[in-house]
GROMACS .gro file of C-alpha atoms in nm:
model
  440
    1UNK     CA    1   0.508   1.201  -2.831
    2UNK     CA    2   0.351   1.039  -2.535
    3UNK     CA    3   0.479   1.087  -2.188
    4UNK     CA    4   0.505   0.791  -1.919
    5UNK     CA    5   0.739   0.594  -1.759
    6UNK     CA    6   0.745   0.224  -1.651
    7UNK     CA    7   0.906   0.149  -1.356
    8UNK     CA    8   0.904  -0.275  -1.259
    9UNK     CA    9   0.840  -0.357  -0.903
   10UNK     CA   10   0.918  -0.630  -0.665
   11UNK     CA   11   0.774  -0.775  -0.333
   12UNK     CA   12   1.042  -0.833  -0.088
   13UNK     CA   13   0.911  -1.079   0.192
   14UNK     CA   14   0.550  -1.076  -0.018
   15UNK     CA   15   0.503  -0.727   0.173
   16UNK     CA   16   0.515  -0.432  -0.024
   17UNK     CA   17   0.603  -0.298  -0.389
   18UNK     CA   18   0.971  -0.166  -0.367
   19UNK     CA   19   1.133  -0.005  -0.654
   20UNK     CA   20   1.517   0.038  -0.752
   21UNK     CA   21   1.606   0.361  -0.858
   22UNK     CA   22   1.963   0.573  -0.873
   23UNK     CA   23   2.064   0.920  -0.689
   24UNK     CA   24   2.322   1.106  -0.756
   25UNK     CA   25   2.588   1.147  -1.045
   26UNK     CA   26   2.774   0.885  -1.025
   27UNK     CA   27   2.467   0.677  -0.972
   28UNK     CA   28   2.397   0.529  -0.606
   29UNK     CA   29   2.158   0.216  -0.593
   30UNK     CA   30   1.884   0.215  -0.377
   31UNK     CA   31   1.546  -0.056  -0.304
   32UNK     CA   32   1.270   0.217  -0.242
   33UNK     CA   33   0.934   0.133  -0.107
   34UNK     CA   34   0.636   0.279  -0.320
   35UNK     CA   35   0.358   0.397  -0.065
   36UNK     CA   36   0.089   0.591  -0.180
   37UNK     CA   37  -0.036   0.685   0.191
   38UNK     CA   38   0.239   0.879   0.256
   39UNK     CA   39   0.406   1.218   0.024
   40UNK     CA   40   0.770   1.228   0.158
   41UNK     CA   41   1.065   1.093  -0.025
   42UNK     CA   42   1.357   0.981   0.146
   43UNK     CA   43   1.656   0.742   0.184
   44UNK     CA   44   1.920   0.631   0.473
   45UNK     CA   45   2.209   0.859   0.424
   46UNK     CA   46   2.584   0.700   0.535
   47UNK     CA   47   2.572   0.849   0.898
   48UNK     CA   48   2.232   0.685   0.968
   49UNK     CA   49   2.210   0.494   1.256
   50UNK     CA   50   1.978   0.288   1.042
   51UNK     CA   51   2.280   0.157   0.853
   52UNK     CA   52   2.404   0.063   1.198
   53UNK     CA   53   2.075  -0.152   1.277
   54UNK     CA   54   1.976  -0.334   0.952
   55UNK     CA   55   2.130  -0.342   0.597
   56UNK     CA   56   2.203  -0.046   0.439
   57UNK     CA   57   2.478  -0.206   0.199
   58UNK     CA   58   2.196  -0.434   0.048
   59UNK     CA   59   1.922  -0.142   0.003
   60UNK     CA   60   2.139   0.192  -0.080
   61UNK     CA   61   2.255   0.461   0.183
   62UNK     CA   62   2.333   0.844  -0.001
   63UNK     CA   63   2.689   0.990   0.039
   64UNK     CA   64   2.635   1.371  -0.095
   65UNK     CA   65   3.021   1.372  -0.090
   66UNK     CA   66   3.073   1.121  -0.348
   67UNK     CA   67   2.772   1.279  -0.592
   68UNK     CA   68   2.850   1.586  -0.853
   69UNK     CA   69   2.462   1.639  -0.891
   70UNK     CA   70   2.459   1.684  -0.558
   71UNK     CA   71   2.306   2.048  -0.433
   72UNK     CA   72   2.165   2.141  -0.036
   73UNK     CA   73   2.233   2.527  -0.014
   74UNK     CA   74   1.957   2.646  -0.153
   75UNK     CA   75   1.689   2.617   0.131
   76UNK     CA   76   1.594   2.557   0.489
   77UNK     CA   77   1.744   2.154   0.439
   78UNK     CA   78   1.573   2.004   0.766
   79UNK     CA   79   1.441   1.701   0.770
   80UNK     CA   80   1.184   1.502   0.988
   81UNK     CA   81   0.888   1.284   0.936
   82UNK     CA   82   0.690   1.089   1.237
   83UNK     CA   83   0.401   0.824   1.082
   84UNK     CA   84   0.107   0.710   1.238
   85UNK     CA   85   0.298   0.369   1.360
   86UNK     CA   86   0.519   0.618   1.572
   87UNK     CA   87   0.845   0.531   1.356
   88UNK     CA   88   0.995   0.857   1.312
   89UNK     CA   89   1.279   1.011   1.053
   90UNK     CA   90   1.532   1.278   1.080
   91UNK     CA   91   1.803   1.410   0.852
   92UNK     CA   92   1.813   1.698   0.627
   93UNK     CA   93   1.671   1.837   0.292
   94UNK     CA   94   1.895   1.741  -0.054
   95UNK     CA   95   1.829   1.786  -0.396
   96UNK     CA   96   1.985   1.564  -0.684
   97UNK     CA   97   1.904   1.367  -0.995
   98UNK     CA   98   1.732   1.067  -0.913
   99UNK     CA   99   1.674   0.818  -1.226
  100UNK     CA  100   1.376   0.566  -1.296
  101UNK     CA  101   1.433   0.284  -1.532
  102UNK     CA  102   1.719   0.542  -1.754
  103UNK     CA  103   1.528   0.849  -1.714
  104UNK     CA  104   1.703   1.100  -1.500
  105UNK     CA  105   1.530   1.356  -1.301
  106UNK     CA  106   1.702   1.644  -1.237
  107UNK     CA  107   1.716   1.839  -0.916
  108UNK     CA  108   1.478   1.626  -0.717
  109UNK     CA  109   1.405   1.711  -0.307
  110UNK     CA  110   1.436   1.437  -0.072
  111UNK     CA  111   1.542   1.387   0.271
  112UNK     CA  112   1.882   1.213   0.376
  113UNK     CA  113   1.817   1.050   0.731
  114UNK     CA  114   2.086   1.031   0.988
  115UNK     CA  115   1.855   0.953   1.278
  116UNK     CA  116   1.536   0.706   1.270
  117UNK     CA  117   1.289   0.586   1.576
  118UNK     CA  118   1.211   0.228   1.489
  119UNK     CA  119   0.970   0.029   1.621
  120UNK     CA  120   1.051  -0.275   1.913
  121UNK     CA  121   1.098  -0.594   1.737
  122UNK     CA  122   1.218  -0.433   1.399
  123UNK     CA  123   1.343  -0.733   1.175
  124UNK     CA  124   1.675  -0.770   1.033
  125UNK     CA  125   1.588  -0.810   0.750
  126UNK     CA  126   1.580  -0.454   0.646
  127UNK     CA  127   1.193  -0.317   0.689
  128UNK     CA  128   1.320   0.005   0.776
  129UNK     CA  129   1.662   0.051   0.557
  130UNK     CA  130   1.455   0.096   0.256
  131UNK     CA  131   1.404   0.422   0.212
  132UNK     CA  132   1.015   0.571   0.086
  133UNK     CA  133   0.911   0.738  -0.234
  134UNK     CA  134   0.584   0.874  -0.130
  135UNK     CA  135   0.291   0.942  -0.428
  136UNK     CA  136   0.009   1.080  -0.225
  137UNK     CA  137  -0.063   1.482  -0.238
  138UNK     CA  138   0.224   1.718  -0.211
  139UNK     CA  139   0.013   1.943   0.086
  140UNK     CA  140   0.004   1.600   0.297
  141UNK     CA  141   0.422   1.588   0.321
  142UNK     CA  142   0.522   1.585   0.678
  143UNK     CA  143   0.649   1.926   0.686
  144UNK     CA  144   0.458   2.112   0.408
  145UNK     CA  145   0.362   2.419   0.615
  146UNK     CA  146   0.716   2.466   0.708
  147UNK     CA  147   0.922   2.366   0.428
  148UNK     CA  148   0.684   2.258   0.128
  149UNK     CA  149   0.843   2.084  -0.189
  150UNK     CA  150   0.781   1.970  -0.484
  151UNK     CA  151   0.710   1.552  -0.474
  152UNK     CA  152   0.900   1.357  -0.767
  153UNK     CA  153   0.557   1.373  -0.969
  154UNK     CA  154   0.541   1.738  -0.969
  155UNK     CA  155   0.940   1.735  -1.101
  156UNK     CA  156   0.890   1.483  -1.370
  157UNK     CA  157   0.577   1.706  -1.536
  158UNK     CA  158   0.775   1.984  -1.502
  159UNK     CA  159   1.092   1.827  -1.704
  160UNK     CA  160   0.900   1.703  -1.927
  161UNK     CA  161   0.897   1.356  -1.824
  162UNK     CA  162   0.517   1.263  -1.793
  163UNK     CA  163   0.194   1.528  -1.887
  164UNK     CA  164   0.015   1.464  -1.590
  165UNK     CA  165   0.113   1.395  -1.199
  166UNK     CA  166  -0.085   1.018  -1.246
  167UNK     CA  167   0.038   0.692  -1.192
  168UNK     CA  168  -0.095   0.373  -1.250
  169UNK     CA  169   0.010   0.079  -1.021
  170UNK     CA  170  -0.038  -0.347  -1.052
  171UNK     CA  171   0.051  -0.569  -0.825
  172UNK     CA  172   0.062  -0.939  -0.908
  173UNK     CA  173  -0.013  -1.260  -0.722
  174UNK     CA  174   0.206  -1.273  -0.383
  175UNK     CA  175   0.388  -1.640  -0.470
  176UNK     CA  176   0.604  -1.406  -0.708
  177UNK     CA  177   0.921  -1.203  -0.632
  178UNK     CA  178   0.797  -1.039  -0.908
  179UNK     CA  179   0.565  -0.774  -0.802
  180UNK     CA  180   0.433  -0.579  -1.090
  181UNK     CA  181   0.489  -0.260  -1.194
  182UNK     CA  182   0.393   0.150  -1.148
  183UNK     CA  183   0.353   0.362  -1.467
  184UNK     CA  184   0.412   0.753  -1.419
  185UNK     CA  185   0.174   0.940  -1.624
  186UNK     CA  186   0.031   0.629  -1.791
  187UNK     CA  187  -0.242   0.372  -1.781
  188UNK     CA  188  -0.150  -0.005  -1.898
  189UNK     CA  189  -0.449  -0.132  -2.057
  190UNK     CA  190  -0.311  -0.524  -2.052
  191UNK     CA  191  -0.314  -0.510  -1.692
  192UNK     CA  192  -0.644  -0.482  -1.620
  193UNK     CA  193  -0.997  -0.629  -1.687
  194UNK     CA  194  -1.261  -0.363  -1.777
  195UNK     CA  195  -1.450  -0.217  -1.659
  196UNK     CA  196  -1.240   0.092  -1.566
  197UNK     CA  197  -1.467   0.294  -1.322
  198UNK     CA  198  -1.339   0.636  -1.210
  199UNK     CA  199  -1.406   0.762  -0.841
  200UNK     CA  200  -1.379   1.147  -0.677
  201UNK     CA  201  -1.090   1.156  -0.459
  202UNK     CA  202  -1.259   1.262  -0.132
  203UNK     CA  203  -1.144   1.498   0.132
  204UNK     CA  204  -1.119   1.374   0.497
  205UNK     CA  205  -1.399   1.493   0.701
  206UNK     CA  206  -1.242   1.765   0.877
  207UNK     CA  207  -1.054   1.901   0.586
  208UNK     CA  208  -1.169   2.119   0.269
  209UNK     CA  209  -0.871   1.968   0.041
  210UNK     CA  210  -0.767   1.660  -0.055
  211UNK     CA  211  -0.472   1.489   0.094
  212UNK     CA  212  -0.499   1.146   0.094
  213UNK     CA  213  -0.611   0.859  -0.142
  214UNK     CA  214  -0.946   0.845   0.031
  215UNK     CA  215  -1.261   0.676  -0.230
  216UNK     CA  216  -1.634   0.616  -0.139
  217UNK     CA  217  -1.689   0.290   0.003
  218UNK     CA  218  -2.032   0.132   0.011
  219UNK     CA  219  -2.065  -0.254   0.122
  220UNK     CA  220  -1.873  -0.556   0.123
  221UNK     CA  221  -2.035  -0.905   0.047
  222UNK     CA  222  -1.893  -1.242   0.165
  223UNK     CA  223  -1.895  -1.557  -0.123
  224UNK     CA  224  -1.868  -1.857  -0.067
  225UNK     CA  225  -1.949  -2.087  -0.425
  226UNK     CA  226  -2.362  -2.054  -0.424
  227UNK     CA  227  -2.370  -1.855  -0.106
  228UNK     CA  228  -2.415  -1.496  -0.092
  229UNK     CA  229  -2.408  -1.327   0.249
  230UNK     CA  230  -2.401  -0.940   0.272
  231UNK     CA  231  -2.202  -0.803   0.559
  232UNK     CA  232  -2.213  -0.444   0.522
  233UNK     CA  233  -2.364  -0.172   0.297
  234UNK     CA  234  -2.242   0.131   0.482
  235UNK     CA  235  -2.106   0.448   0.338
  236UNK     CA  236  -1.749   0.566   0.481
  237UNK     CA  237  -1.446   0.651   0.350
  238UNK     CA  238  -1.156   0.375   0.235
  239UNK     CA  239  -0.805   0.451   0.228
  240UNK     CA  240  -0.598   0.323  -0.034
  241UNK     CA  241  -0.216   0.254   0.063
  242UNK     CA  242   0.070   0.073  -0.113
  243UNK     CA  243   0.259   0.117   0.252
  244UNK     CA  244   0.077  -0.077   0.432
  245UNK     CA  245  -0.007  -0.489   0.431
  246UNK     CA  246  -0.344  -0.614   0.465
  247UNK     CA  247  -0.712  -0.497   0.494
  248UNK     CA  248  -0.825  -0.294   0.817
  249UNK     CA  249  -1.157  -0.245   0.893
  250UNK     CA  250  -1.378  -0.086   1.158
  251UNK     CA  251  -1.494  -0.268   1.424
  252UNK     CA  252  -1.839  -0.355   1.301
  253UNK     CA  253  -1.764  -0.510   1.015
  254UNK     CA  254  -1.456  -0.660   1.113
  255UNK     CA  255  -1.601  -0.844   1.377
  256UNK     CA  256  -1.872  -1.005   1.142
  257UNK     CA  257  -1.577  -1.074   0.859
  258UNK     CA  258  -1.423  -1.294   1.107
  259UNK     CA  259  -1.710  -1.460   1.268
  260UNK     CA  260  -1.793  -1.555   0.934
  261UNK     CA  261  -1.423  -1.752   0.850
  262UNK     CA  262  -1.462  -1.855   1.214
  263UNK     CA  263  -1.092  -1.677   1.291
  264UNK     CA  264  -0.956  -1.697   1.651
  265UNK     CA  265  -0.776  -1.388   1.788
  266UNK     CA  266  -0.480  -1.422   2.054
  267UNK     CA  267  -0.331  -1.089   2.229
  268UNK     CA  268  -0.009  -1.222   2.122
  269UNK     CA  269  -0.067  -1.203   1.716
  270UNK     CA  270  -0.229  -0.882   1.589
  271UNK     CA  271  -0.349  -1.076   1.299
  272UNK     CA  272  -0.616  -1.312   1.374
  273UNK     CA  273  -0.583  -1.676   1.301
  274UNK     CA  274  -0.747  -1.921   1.062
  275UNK     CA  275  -0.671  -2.268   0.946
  276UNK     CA  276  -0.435  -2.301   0.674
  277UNK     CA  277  -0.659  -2.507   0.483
  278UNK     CA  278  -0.904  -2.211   0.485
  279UNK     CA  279  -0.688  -2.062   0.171
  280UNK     CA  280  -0.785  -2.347  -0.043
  281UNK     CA  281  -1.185  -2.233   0.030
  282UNK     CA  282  -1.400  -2.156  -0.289
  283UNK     CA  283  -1.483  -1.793  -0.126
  284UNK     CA  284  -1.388  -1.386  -0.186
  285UNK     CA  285  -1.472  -1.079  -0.061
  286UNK     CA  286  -1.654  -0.862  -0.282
  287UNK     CA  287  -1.552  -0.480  -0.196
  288UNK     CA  288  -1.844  -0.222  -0.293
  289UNK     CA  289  -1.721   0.111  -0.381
  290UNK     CA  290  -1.940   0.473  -0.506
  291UNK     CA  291  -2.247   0.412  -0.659
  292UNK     CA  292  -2.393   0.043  -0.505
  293UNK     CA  293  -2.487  -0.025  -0.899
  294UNK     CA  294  -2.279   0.128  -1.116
  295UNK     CA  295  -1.993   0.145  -0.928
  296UNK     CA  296  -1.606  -0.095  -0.940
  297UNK     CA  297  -1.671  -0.393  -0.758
  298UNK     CA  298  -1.352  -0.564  -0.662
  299UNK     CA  299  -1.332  -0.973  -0.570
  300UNK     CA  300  -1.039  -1.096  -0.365
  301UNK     CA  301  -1.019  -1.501  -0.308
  302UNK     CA  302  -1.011  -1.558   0.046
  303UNK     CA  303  -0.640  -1.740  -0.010
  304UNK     CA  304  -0.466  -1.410  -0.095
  305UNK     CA  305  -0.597  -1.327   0.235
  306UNK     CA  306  -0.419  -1.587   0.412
  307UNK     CA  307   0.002  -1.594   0.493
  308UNK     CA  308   0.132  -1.879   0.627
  309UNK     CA  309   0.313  -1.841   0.944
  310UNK     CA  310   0.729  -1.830   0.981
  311UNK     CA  311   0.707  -2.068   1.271
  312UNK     CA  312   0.490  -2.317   1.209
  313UNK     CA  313   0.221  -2.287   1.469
  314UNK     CA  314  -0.032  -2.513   1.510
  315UNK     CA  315  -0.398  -2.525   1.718
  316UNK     CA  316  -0.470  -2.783   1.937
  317UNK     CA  317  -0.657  -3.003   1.740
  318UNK     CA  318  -0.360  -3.003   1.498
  319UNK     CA  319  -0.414  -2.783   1.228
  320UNK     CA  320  -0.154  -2.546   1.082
  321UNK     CA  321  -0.250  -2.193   1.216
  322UNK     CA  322  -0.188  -1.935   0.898
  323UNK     CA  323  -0.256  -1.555   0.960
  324UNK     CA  324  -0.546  -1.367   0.841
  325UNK     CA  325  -0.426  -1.014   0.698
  326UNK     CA  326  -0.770  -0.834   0.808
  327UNK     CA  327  -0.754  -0.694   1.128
  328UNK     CA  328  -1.014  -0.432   1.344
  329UNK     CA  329  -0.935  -0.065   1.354
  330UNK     CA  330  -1.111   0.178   1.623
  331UNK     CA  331  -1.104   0.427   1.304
  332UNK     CA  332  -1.443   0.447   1.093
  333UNK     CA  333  -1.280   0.392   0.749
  334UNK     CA  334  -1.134   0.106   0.606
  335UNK     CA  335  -0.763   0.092   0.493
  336UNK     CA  336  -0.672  -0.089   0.228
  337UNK     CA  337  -0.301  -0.186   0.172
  338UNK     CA  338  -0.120  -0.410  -0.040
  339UNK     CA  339  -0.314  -0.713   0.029
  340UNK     CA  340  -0.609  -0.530  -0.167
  341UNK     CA  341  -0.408  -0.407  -0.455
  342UNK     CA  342  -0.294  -0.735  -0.604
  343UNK     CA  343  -0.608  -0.779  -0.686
  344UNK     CA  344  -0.687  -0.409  -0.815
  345UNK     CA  345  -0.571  -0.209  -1.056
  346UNK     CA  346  -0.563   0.140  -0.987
  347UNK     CA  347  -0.512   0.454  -1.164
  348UNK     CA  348  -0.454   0.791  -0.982
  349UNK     CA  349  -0.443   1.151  -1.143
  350UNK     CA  350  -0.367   1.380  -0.859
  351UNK     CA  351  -0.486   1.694  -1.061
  352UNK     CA  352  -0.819   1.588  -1.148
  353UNK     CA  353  -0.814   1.423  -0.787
  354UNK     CA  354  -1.003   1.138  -0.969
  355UNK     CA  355  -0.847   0.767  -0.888
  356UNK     CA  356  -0.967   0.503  -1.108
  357UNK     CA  357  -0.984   0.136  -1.031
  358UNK     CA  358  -1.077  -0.273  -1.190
  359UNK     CA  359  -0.998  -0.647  -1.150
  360UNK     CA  360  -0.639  -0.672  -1.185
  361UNK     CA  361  -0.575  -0.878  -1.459
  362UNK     CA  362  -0.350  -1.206  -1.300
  363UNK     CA  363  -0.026  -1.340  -1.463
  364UNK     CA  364   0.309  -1.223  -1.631
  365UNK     CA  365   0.452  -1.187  -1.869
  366UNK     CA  366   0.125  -1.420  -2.044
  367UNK     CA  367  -0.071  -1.193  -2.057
  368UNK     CA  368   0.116  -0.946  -2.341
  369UNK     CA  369   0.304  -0.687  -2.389
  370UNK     CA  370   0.216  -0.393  -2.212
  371UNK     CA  371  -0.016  -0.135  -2.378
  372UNK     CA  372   0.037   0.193  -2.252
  373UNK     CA  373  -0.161   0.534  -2.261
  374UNK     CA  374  -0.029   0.853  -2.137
  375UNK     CA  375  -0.220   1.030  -1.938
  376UNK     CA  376  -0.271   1.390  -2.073
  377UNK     CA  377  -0.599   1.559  -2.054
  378UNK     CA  378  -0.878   1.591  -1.765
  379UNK     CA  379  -0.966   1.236  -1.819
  380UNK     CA  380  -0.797   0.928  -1.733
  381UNK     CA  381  -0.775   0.718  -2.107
  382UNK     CA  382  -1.018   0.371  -2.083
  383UNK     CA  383  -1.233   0.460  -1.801
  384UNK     CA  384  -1.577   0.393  -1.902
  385UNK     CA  385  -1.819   0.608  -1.661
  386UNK     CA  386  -1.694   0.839  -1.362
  387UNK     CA  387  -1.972   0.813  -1.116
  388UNK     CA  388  -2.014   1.079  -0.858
  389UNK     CA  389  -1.996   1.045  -0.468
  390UNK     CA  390  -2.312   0.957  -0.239
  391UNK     CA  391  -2.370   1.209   0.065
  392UNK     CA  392  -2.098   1.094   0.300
  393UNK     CA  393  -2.208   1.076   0.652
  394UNK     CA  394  -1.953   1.198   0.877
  395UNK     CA  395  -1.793   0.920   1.055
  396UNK     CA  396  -1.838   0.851   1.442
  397UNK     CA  397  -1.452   0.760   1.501
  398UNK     CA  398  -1.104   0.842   1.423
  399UNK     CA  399  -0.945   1.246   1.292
  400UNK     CA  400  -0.835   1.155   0.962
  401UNK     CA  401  -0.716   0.857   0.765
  402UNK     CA  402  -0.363   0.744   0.976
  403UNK     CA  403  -0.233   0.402   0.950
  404UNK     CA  404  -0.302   0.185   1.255
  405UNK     CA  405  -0.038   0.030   1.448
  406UNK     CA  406   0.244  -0.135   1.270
  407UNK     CA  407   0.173  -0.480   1.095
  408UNK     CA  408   0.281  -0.672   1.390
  409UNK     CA  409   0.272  -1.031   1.187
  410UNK     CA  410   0.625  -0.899   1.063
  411UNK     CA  411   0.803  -0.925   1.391
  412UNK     CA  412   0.614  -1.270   1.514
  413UNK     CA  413   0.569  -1.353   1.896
  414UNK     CA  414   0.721  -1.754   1.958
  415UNK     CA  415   0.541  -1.757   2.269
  416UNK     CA  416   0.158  -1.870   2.050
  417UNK     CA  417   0.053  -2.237   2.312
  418UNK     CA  418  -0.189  -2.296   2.003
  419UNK     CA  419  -0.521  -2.205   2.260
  420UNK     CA  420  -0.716  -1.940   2.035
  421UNK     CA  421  -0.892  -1.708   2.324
  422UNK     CA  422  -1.135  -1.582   2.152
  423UNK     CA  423  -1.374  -1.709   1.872
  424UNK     CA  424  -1.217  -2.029   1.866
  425UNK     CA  425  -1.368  -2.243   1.615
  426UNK     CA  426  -1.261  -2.383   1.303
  427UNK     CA  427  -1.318  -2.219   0.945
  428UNK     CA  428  -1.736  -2.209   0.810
  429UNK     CA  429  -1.539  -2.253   0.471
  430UNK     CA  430  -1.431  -2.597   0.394
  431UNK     CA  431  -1.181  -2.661   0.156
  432UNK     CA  432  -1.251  -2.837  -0.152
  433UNK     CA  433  -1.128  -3.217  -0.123
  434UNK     CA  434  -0.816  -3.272  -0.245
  435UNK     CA  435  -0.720  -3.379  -0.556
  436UNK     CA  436  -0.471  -3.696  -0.647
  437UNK     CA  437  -0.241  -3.408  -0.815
  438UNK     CA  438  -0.270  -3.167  -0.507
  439UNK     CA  439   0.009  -3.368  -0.295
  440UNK     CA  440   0.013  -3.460   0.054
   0.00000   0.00000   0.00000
């Protein structure tokens, strides 16, 4: 009988895919964000002075008194994680049955935090209450030298649950609370418009193993309707990550991406800034990625790009100022976070260290009824041709694939006078004109 589970997603603020899942017998419900940059699991537990800060009632804090499933005797149960935005978590080591959509999972490993470093400016809204289910590599957890684990993926094969520690994940359009969905072990086939190309998980430079979602880029190509212009056709790495909003890029190509849209930076937004009307432009990026001719090629409209801003600003000349989630990184790889996957489907099988990725297929539920394929050989079921990697220069910047800075555009600086200070121009892109049924 085939093995996979669906689990349904939502985007909470249009940010990133969170998940709600149980712990504990009775169950305990928590909102769990789904980042595959990172390999730790864990949630708020009741002493956390997280609960104290934001709103653990509405997202789930773990009480191991109240839980009969609940065992942490059995090993060395500390606790701590620190990612590369500097937010840090400490608490313990727990196991318990988690469930997914039903399915329990027995004796899973997670850590309970009592203490957390957040970041200035942290909303209220609850960025950090949600606790993480990490999906990357089990050697990349924070403490896997010291006190390795098994992840949830490796738990679920080994119960039986899925054949293979894969996942697929789709993201849908960001208007809709509605985010998508993950499948463990699985590939939806409705949710995606061939072809399915397969890529070689690659190493980080400085490292013989694998540990992160890291694929072969190779160029990037601005539309706009008849106009082609090619920005970039170097070779790095690119980072794939669920946890993170937006599209980083290194400095060289950054800085041409937004000369091209004409975006104005201000040291008081780390986004950069376009007009609003910009998202209604007949343009896309076109992301390159292993072979130059064979390989996925992956188009994202130049709107999904583009978030309004919470207070309104405007430039000088009067038009609404809307953020631009691509941003310059000193790192020489490009990270690509949610922003990128709503418009990508991608597969990953952590054992054949192969991820897999298409045109995410748009709408729901019009498009069908899902159509799901475990995952349970070497192969990942509909991918069409798995194309090798290039020779991968090594890159001139940055250790190893860690998330820049924080997403600042969450915790937004009132102080914007409208005066871009740098690259201040409007768009190159005009919008189309609008239509008598567009509105005012």
């Amino acid at each position: 009988m085939p093995k996979f589970l669906t689990l349904l997603l939502t985007t909470p603020n249009h940010l990133f895919p969170v998940a709600n899942i149980t712990i504990g017998t009775p169950p305990q419900p928590f909102a769990v964000k789904i980042d595959t940059g990172s390999s730790d699991f864990w949630v708020p537990g009741r002493r956390s002075d997280i609960c104290t800060l934001s709103h653990c009632s509405l997202y789930g804090a773990y009480d191991e008194r109240v839980s009969e499933s609940s065992i942490n005797d059995d090993f060395d149960n500390v606790f701590h994680i620190v990612y590369s935005d500097s937010s840090e978590q400490t608490g313990e080591l727990i196991q318990d049955t988690i469930t997914l959509e039903g399915e329990a999972v027995e004796d899973v490993t997670f850590g309970v935090v009592q203490k957390s470093r957040q970041l200035p400016g942290s909303p209220a809204d609850g960025y950090y209450a949600r606790g993480t289910l990490g999906l990357s590599f089990d050697k990349s957890q924070s403490d896997a030298n010291a006190y390795p684990y098994p992840g949830v993926l490796e738990v679920m094969k080994e119960q039986g649950l899925i054949s293979r520690r894969a996942y697929s994940i789709w993201l849908k359009d960001h208007d809709d609370e509605f985010a998508g969905s993950i499948v463990f072990g699985g590939v939806d086939h409705t949710r995606y418009d061939p072809p399915l190309i397969g890529l070689p998980i690659l190493p980080r430079f400085d490292a013989r193993e694998e540990n992160y979602l890291n694929v072969q880029y190779t160029g990037l190509t601005l539309n706009n309707g008849e106009k082609t212009e090619v920005v970039d056709e170097s070779i790095r790495s690119a980072f794939i990550d669920s946890g993170s909003v937006g599209i980083h890029l290194p400095t060289d190509i950054a800085k041409k991406v937004l000369k091209a849209y004409g975006a104005a930076t201000d040291l008081l937004f780390a986004w950069p800034l376009v007009p609003c009307a910009l998202a209604k432009a007949d343009a896309q990026f076109v992301f390159r990625f292993g072979d130059p001719l064979r390989g996925p090629r992956i188009s994202i409209d130049v709107g999904d790009l583009i978030q309004p801003h919470t207070r309104g600003f405007r430039f000088k000349n009067g038009d609404d100022a809307c953020l631009l989630l691509i941003k310059e990184t000193p790192y020489d790889f490009l990270l690509l976070g949610t922003t990128f996957l709503r418009s990508t489907y991608v597969v990953v099988d952590l054992e054949s260290k192969i991820l897999a990725m298409a045109k995410a297929k748009e709408g729901f539920p019009s498009i069908g009824a899902p159509d799901v394929e475990a995952i349970t050989g070497d192969s990942i079921p509909g991918v069409e041709r798995l194309l090798p990697s290039l020779s991968m220069p090594k890159p001139t910047t940055g250790l190893h694939p860690k998330r820049p800075p924080h997403d600042e555009f969450l915790f937004p600086n009132e102080l914007f006078d409208g005066i871009a200070r740098v690259n201040a121009k409007k768009a190159a892109f005009s919008p189309p004109p609008q239509s008598a049924n567009d509105g005012p």
